[in-house]
CSV table of N, CA and C in Angstrom, one decimal:
chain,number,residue,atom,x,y,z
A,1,UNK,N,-3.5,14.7,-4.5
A,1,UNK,CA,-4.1,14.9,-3.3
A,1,UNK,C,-5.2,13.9,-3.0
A,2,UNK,N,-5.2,13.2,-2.0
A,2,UNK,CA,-6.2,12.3,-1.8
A,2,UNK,C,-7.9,12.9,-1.2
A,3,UNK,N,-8.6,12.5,-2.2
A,3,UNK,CA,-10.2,13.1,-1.7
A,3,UNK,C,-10.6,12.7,-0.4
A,4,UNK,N,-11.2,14.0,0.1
A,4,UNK,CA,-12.3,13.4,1.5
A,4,UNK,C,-13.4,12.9,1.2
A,5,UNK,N,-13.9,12.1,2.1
A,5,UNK,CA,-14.9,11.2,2.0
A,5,UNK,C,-16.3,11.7,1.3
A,6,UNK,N,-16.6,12.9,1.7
A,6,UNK,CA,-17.7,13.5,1.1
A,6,UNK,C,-17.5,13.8,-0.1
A,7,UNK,N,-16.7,14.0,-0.4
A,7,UNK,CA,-16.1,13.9,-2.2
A,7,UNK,C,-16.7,13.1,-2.7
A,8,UNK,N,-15.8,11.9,-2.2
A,8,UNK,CA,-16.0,10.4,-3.1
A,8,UNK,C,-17.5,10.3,-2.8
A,9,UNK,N,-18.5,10.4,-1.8
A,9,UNK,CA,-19.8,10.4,-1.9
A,9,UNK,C,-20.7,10.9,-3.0
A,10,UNK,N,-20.3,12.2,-3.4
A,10,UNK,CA,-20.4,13.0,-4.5
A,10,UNK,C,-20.6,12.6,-6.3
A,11,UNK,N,-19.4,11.9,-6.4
A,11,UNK,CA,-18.1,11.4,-7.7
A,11,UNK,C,-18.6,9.9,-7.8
A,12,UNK,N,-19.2,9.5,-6.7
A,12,UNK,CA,-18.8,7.7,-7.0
A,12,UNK,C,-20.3,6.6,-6.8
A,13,UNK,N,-20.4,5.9,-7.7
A,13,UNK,CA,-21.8,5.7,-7.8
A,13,UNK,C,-21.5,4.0,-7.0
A,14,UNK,N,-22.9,4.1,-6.7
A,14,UNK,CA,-22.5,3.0,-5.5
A,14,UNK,C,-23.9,1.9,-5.8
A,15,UNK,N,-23.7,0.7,-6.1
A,15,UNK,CA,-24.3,-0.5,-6.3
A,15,UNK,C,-24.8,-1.4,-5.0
A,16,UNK,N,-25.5,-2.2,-5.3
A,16,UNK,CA,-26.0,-2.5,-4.5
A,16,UNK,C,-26.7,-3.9,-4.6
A,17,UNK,N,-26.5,-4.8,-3.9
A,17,UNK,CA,-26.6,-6.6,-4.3
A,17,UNK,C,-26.8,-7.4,-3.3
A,18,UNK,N,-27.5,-8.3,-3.2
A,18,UNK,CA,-27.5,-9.2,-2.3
A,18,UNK,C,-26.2,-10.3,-2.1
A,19,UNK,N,-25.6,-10.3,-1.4
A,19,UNK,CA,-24.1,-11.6,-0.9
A,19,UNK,C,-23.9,-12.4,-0.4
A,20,UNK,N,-23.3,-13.1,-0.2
A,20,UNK,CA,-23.4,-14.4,0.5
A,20,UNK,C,-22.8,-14.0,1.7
A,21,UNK,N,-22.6,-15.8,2.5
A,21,UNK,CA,-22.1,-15.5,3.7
A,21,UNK,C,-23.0,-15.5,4.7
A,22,UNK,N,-22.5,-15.3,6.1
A,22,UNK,CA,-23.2,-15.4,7.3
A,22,UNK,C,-24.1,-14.1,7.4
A,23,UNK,N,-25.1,-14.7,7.8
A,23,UNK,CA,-26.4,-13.6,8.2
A,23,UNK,C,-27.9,-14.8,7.9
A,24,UNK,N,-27.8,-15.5,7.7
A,24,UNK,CA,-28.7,-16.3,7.8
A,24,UNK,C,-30.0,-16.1,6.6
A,25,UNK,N,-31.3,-16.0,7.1
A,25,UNK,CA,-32.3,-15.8,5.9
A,25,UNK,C,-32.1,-14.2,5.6
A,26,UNK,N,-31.4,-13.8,6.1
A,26,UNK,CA,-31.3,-11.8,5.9
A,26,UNK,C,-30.8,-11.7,4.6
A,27,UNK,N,-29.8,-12.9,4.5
A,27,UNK,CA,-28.5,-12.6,3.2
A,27,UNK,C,-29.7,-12.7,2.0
A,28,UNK,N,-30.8,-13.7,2.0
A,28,UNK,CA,-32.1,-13.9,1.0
A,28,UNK,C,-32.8,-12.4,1.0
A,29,UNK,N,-32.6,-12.0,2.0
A,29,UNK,CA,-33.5,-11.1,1.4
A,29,UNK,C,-33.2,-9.5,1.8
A,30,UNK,N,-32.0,-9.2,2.0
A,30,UNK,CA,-31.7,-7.4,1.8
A,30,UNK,C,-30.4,-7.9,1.1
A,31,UNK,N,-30.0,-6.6,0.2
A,31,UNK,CA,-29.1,-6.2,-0.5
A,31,UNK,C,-28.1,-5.6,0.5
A,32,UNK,N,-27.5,-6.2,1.1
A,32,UNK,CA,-26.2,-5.6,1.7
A,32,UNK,C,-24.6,-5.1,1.1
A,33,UNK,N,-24.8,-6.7,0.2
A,33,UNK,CA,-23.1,-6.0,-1.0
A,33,UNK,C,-23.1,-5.0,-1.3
A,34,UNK,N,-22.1,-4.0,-0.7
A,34,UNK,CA,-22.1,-2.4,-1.5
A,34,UNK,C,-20.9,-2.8,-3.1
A,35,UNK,N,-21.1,-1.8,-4.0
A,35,UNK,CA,-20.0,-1.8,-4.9
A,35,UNK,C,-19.8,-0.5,-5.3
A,36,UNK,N,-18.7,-0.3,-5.3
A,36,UNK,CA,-18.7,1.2,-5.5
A,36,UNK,C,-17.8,1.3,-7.0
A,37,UNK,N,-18.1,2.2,-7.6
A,37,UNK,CA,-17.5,2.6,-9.0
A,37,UNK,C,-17.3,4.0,-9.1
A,38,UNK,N,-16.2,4.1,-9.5
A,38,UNK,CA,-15.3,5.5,-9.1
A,38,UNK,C,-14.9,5.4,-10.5
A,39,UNK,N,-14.9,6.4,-11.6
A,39,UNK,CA,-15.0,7.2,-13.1
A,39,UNK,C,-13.4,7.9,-12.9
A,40,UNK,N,-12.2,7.4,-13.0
A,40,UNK,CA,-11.2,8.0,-12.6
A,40,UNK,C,-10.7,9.7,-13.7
A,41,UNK,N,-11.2,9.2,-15.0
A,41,UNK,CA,-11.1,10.2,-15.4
A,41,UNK,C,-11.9,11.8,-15.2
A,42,UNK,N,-13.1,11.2,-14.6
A,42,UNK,CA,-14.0,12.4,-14.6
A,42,UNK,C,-14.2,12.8,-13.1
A,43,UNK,N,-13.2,12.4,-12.1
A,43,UNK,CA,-13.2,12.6,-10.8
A,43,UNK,C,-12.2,14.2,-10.6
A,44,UNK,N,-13.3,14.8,-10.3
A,44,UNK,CA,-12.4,16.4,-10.4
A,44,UNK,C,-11.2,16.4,-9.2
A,45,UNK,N,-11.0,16.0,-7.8
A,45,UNK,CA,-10.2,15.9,-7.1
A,45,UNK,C,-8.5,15.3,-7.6
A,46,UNK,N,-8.8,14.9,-9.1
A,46,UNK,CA,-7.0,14.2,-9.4
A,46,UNK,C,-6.6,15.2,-10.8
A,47,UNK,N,-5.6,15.2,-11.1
A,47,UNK,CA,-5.1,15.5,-11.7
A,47,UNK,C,-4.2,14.6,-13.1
A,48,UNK,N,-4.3,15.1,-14.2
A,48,UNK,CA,-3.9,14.6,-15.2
A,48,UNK,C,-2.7,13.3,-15.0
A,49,UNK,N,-1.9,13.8,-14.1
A,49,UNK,CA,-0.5,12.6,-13.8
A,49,UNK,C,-1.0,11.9,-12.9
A,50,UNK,N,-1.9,12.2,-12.2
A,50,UNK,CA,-2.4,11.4,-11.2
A,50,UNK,C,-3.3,10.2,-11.6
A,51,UNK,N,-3.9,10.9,-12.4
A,51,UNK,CA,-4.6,10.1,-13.0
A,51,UNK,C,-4.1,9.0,-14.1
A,52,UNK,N,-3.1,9.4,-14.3
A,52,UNK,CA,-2.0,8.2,-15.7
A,52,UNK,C,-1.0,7.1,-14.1
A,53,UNK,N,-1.2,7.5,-13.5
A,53,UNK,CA,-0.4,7.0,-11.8
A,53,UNK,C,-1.6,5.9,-11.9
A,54,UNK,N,-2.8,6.5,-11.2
A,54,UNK,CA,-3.8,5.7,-11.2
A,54,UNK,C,-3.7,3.9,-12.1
A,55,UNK,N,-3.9,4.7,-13.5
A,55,UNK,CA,-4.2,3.7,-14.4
A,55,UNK,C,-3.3,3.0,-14.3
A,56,UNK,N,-2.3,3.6,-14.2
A,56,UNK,CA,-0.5,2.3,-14.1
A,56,UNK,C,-1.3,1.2,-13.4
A,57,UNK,N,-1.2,1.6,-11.8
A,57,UNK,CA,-1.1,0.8,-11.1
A,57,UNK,C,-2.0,0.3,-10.1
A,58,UNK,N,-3.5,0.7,-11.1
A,58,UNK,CA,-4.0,0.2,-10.5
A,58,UNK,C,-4.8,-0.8,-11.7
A,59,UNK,N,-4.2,-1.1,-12.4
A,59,UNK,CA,-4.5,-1.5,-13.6
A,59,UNK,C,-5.9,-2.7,-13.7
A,60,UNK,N,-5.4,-3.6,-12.8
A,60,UNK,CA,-5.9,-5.1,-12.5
A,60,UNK,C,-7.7,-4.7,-11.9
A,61,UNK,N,-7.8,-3.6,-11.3
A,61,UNK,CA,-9.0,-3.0,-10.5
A,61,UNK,C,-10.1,-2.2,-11.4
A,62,UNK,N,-9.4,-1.8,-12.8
A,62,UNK,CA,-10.2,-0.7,-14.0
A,62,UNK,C,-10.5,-1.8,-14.9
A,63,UNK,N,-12.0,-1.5,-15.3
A,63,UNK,CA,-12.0,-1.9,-16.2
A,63,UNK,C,-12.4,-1.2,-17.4
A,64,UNK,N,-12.4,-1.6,-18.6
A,64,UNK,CA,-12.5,-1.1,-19.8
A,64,UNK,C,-12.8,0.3,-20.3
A,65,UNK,N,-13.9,0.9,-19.6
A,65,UNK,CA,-14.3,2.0,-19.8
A,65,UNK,C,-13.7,2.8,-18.4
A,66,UNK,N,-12.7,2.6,-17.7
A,66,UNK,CA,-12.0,3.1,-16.6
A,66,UNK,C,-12.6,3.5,-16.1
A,67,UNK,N,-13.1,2.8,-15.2
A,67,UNK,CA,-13.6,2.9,-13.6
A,67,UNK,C,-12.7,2.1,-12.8
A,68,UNK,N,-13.0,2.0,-11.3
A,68,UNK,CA,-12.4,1.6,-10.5
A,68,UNK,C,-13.3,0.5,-9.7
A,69,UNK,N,-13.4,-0.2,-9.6
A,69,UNK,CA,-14.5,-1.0,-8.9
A,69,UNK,C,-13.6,-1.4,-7.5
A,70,UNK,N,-14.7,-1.2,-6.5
A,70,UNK,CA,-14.0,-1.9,-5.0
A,70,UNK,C,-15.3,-2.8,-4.8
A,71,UNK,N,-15.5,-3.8,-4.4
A,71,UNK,CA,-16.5,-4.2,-3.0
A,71,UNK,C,-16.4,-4.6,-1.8
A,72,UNK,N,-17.8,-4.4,-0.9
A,72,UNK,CA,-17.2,-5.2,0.0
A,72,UNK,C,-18.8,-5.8,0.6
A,73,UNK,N,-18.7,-6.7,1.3
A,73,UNK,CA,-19.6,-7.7,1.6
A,73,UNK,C,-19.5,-8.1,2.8
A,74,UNK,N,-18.5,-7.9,3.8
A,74,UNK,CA,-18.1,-8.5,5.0
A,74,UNK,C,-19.1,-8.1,6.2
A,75,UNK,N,-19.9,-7.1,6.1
A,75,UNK,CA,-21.2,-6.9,6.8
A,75,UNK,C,-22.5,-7.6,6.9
A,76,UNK,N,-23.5,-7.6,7.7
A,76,UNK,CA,-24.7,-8.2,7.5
A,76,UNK,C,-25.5,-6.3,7.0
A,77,UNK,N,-25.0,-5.1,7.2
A,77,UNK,CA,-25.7,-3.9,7.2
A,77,UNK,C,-25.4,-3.6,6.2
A,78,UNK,N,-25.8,-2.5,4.7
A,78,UNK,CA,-25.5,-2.1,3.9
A,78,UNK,C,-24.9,-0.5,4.1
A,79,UNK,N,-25.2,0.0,5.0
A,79,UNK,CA,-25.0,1.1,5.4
A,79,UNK,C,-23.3,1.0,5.8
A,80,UNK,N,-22.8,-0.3,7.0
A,80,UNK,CA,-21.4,-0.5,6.9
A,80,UNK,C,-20.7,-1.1,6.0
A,81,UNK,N,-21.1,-1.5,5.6
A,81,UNK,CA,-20.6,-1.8,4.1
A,81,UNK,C,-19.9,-0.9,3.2
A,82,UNK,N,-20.9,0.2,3.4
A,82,UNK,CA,-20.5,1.4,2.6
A,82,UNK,C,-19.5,2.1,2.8
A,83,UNK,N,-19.7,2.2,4.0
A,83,UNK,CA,-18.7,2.6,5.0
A,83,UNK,C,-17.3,2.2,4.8
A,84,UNK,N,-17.5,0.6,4.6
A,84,UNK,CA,-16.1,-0.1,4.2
A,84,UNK,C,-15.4,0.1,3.0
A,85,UNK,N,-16.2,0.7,1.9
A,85,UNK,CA,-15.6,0.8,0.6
A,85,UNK,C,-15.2,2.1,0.4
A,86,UNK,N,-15.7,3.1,1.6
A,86,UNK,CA,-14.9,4.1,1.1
A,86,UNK,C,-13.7,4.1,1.7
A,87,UNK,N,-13.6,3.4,3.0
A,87,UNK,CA,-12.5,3.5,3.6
A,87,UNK,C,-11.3,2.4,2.6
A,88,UNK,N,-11.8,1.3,2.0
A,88,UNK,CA,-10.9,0.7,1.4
A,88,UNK,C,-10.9,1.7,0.3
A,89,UNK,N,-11.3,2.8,-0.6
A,89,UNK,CA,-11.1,3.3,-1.8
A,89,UNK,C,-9.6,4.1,-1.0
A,90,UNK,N,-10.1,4.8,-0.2
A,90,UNK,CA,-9.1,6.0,0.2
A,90,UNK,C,-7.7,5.1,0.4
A,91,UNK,N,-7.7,4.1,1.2
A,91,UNK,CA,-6.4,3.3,1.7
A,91,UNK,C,-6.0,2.4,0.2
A,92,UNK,N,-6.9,2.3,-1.0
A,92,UNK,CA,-6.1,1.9,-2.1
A,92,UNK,C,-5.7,3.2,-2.5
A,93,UNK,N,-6.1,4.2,-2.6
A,93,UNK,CA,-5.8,5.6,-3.1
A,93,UNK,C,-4.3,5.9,-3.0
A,94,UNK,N,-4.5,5.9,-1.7
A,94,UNK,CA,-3.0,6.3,-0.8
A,94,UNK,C,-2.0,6.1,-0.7
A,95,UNK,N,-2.0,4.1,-1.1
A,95,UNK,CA,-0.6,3.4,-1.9
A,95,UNK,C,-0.8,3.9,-3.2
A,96,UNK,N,-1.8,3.8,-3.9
A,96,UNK,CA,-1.5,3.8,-5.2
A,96,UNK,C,-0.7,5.4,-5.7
A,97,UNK,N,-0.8,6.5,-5.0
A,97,UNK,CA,-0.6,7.6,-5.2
A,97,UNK,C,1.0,7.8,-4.5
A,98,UNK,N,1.4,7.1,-3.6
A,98,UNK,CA,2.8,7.2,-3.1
A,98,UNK,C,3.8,7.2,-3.7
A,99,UNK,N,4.6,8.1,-3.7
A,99,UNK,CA,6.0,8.0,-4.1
A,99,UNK,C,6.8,7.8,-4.0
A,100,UNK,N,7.7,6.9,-3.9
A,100,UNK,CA,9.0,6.2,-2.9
A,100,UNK,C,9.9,7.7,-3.5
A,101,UNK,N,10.7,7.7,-2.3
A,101,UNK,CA,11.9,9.2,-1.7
A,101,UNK,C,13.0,8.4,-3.2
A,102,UNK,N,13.9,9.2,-4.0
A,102,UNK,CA,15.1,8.6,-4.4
A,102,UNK,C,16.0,8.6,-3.7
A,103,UNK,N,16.3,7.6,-3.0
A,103,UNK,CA,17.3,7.3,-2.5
A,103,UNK,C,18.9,8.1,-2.7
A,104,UNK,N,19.5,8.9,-2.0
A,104,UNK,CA,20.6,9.7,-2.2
A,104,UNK,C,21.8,8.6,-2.2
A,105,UNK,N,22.8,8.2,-2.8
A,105,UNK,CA,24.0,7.4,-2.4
A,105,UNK,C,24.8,7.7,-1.6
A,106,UNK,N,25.2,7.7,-0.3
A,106,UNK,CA,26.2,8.2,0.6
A,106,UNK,C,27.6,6.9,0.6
A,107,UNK,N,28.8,8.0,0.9
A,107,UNK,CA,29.6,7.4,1.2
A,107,UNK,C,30.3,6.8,2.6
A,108,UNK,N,30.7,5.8,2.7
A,108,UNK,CA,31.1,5.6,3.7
A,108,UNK,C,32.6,6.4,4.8
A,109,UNK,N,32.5,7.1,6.0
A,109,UNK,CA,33.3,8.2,6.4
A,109,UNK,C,34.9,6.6,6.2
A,110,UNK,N,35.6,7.8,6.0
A,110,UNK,CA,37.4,6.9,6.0
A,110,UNK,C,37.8,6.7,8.0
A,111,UNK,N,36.9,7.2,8.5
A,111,UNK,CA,37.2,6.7,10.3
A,111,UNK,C,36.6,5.4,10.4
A,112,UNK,N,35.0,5.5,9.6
A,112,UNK,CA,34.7,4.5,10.0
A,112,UNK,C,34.6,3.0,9.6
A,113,UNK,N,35.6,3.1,8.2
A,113,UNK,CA,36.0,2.2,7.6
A,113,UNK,C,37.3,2.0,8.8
A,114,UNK,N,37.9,2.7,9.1
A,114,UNK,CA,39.1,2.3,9.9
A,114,UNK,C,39.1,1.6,11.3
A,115,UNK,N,38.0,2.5,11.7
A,115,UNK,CA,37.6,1.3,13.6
A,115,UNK,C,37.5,0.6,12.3
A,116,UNK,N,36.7,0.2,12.0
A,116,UNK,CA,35.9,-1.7,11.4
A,116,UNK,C,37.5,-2.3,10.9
A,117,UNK,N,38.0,-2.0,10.4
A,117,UNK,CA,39.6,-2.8,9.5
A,117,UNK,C,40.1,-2.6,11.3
A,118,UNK,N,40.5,-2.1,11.9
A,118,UNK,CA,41.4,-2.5,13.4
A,118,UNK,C,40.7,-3.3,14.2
A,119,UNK,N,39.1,-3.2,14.4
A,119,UNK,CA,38.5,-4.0,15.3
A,119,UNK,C,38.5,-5.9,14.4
A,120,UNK,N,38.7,-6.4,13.5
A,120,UNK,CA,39.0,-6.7,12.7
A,120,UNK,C,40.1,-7.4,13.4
A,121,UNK,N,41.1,-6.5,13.1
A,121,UNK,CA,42.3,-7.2,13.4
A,121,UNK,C,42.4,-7.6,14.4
A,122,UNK,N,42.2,-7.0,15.2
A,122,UNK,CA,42.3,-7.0,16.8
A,122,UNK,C,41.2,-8.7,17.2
A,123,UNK,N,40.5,-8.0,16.7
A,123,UNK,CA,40.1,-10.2,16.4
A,123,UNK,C,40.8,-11.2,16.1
A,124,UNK,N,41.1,-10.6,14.9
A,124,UNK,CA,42.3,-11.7,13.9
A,124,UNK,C,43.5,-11.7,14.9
A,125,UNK,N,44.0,-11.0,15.7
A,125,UNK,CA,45.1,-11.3,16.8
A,125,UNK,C,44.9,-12.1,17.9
A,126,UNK,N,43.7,-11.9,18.4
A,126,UNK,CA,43.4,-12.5,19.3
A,126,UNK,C,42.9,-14.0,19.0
A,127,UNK,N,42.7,-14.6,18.1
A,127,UNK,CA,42.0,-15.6,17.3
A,127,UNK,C,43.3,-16.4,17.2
A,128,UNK,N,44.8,-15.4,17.0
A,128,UNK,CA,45.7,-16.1,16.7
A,128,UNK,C,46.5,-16.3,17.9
A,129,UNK,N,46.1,-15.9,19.0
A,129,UNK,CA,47.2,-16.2,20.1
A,129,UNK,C,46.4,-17.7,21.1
A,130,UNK,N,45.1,-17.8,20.1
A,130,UNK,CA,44.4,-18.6,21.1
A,130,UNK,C,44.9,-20.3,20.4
A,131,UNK,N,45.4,-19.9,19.3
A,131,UNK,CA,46.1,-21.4,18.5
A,131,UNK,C,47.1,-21.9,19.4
A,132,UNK,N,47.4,-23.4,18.5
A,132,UNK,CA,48.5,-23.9,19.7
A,132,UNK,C,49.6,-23.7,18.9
A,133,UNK,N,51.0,-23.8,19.3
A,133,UNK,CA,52.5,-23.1,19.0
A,133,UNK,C,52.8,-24.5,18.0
A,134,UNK,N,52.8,-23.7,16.9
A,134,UNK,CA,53.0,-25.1,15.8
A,134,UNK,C,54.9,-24.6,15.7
A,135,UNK,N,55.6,-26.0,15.3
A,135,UNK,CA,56.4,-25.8,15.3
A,135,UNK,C,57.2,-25.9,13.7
A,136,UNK,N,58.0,-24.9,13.6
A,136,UNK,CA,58.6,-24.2,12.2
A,136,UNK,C,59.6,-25.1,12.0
C-alpha cells in the first residue's frame, strides 16, 4: 500500500544543502537542496514482501545501511523542493511496488483463422487474374 504524504513526513528525515544552478547569489547563500532519506526497513506503512520488492528494485537508490535517498534541487525555494521529493518518493514508490497482470494465453477462434485463410485467397485469386496469359 503506498503511504500518504503525511506519513512519509513522519518516517523520513529530510536534509538540507546548498545547490547549484540558477538563482544567482541566493544559491551562496540559503540551503535550498532538499534530500530526503527514507529507513525502508523501519517504515511501518510496508510490509515484509514489500519491503524485499523494495530492495530488488530499487537497489541502485539504497545504500548500505538501507535507506532510500531521493533529491531534488530544481527550485530556488526549499520548501518546493520538498515538496518535490515527496512527490518523486511516492511516483518511485508506485512503479517500484507494481505488479505486472500474468498474462492468460488465449487461443485463437477456428472462424477467425478462417475469414483470414479465405480473405487470403481471395487476394491470391485476384493477384492471379491480374497476370498476363502465359502460354503452356
Amino acid at each position: 500500500m503506498l503511504p500518504v504524504r503525511e506519513d512519509i513526513i513522519k518516517v523520513a528525515a529530510f536534509r538540507t544543502s546548498r545547490s547549484g544552478g540558477k538563482g544567482g547569489q541566493n544559491v551562496n547563500k540559503v540551503s535550498s537542496k532538499v534530500e530526503l532519506v527514507l529507513d525502508l526497513r523501519s517504515a511501518p506503512f510496508f510490509t515484509e514482501q514489500e519491503c524485499m520488492l523494495l530492495e530488488e528494485r530499487l537497489a541502485g537508490r539504497i545504500d548500505q545501511e538501507g535507506c532510500l535517498h531521493i533529491v531534488s534541487q530544481e527550485d530556488r525555494s526549499q520548501l518546493m523542493n520538498k515538496e518535490r521529493v515527496i512527490v518523486k518518493l511516492i511516483a518511485l514508490l508506485k512503479s517500484a511496488l507494481h505488479v505486472q497482470k500474468i498474462r492468460k494465453p488465449t487461443r485463437i477462434p477456428k472462424a477467425i483463422v478462417r475469414k483470414r485463410l479465405a480473405d487470403k485467397q481471395s487476394v491470391s485469386s485476384k493477384k492471379e487474374m491480374r497476370r498476363r496469359p502465359g502460354f503452356d
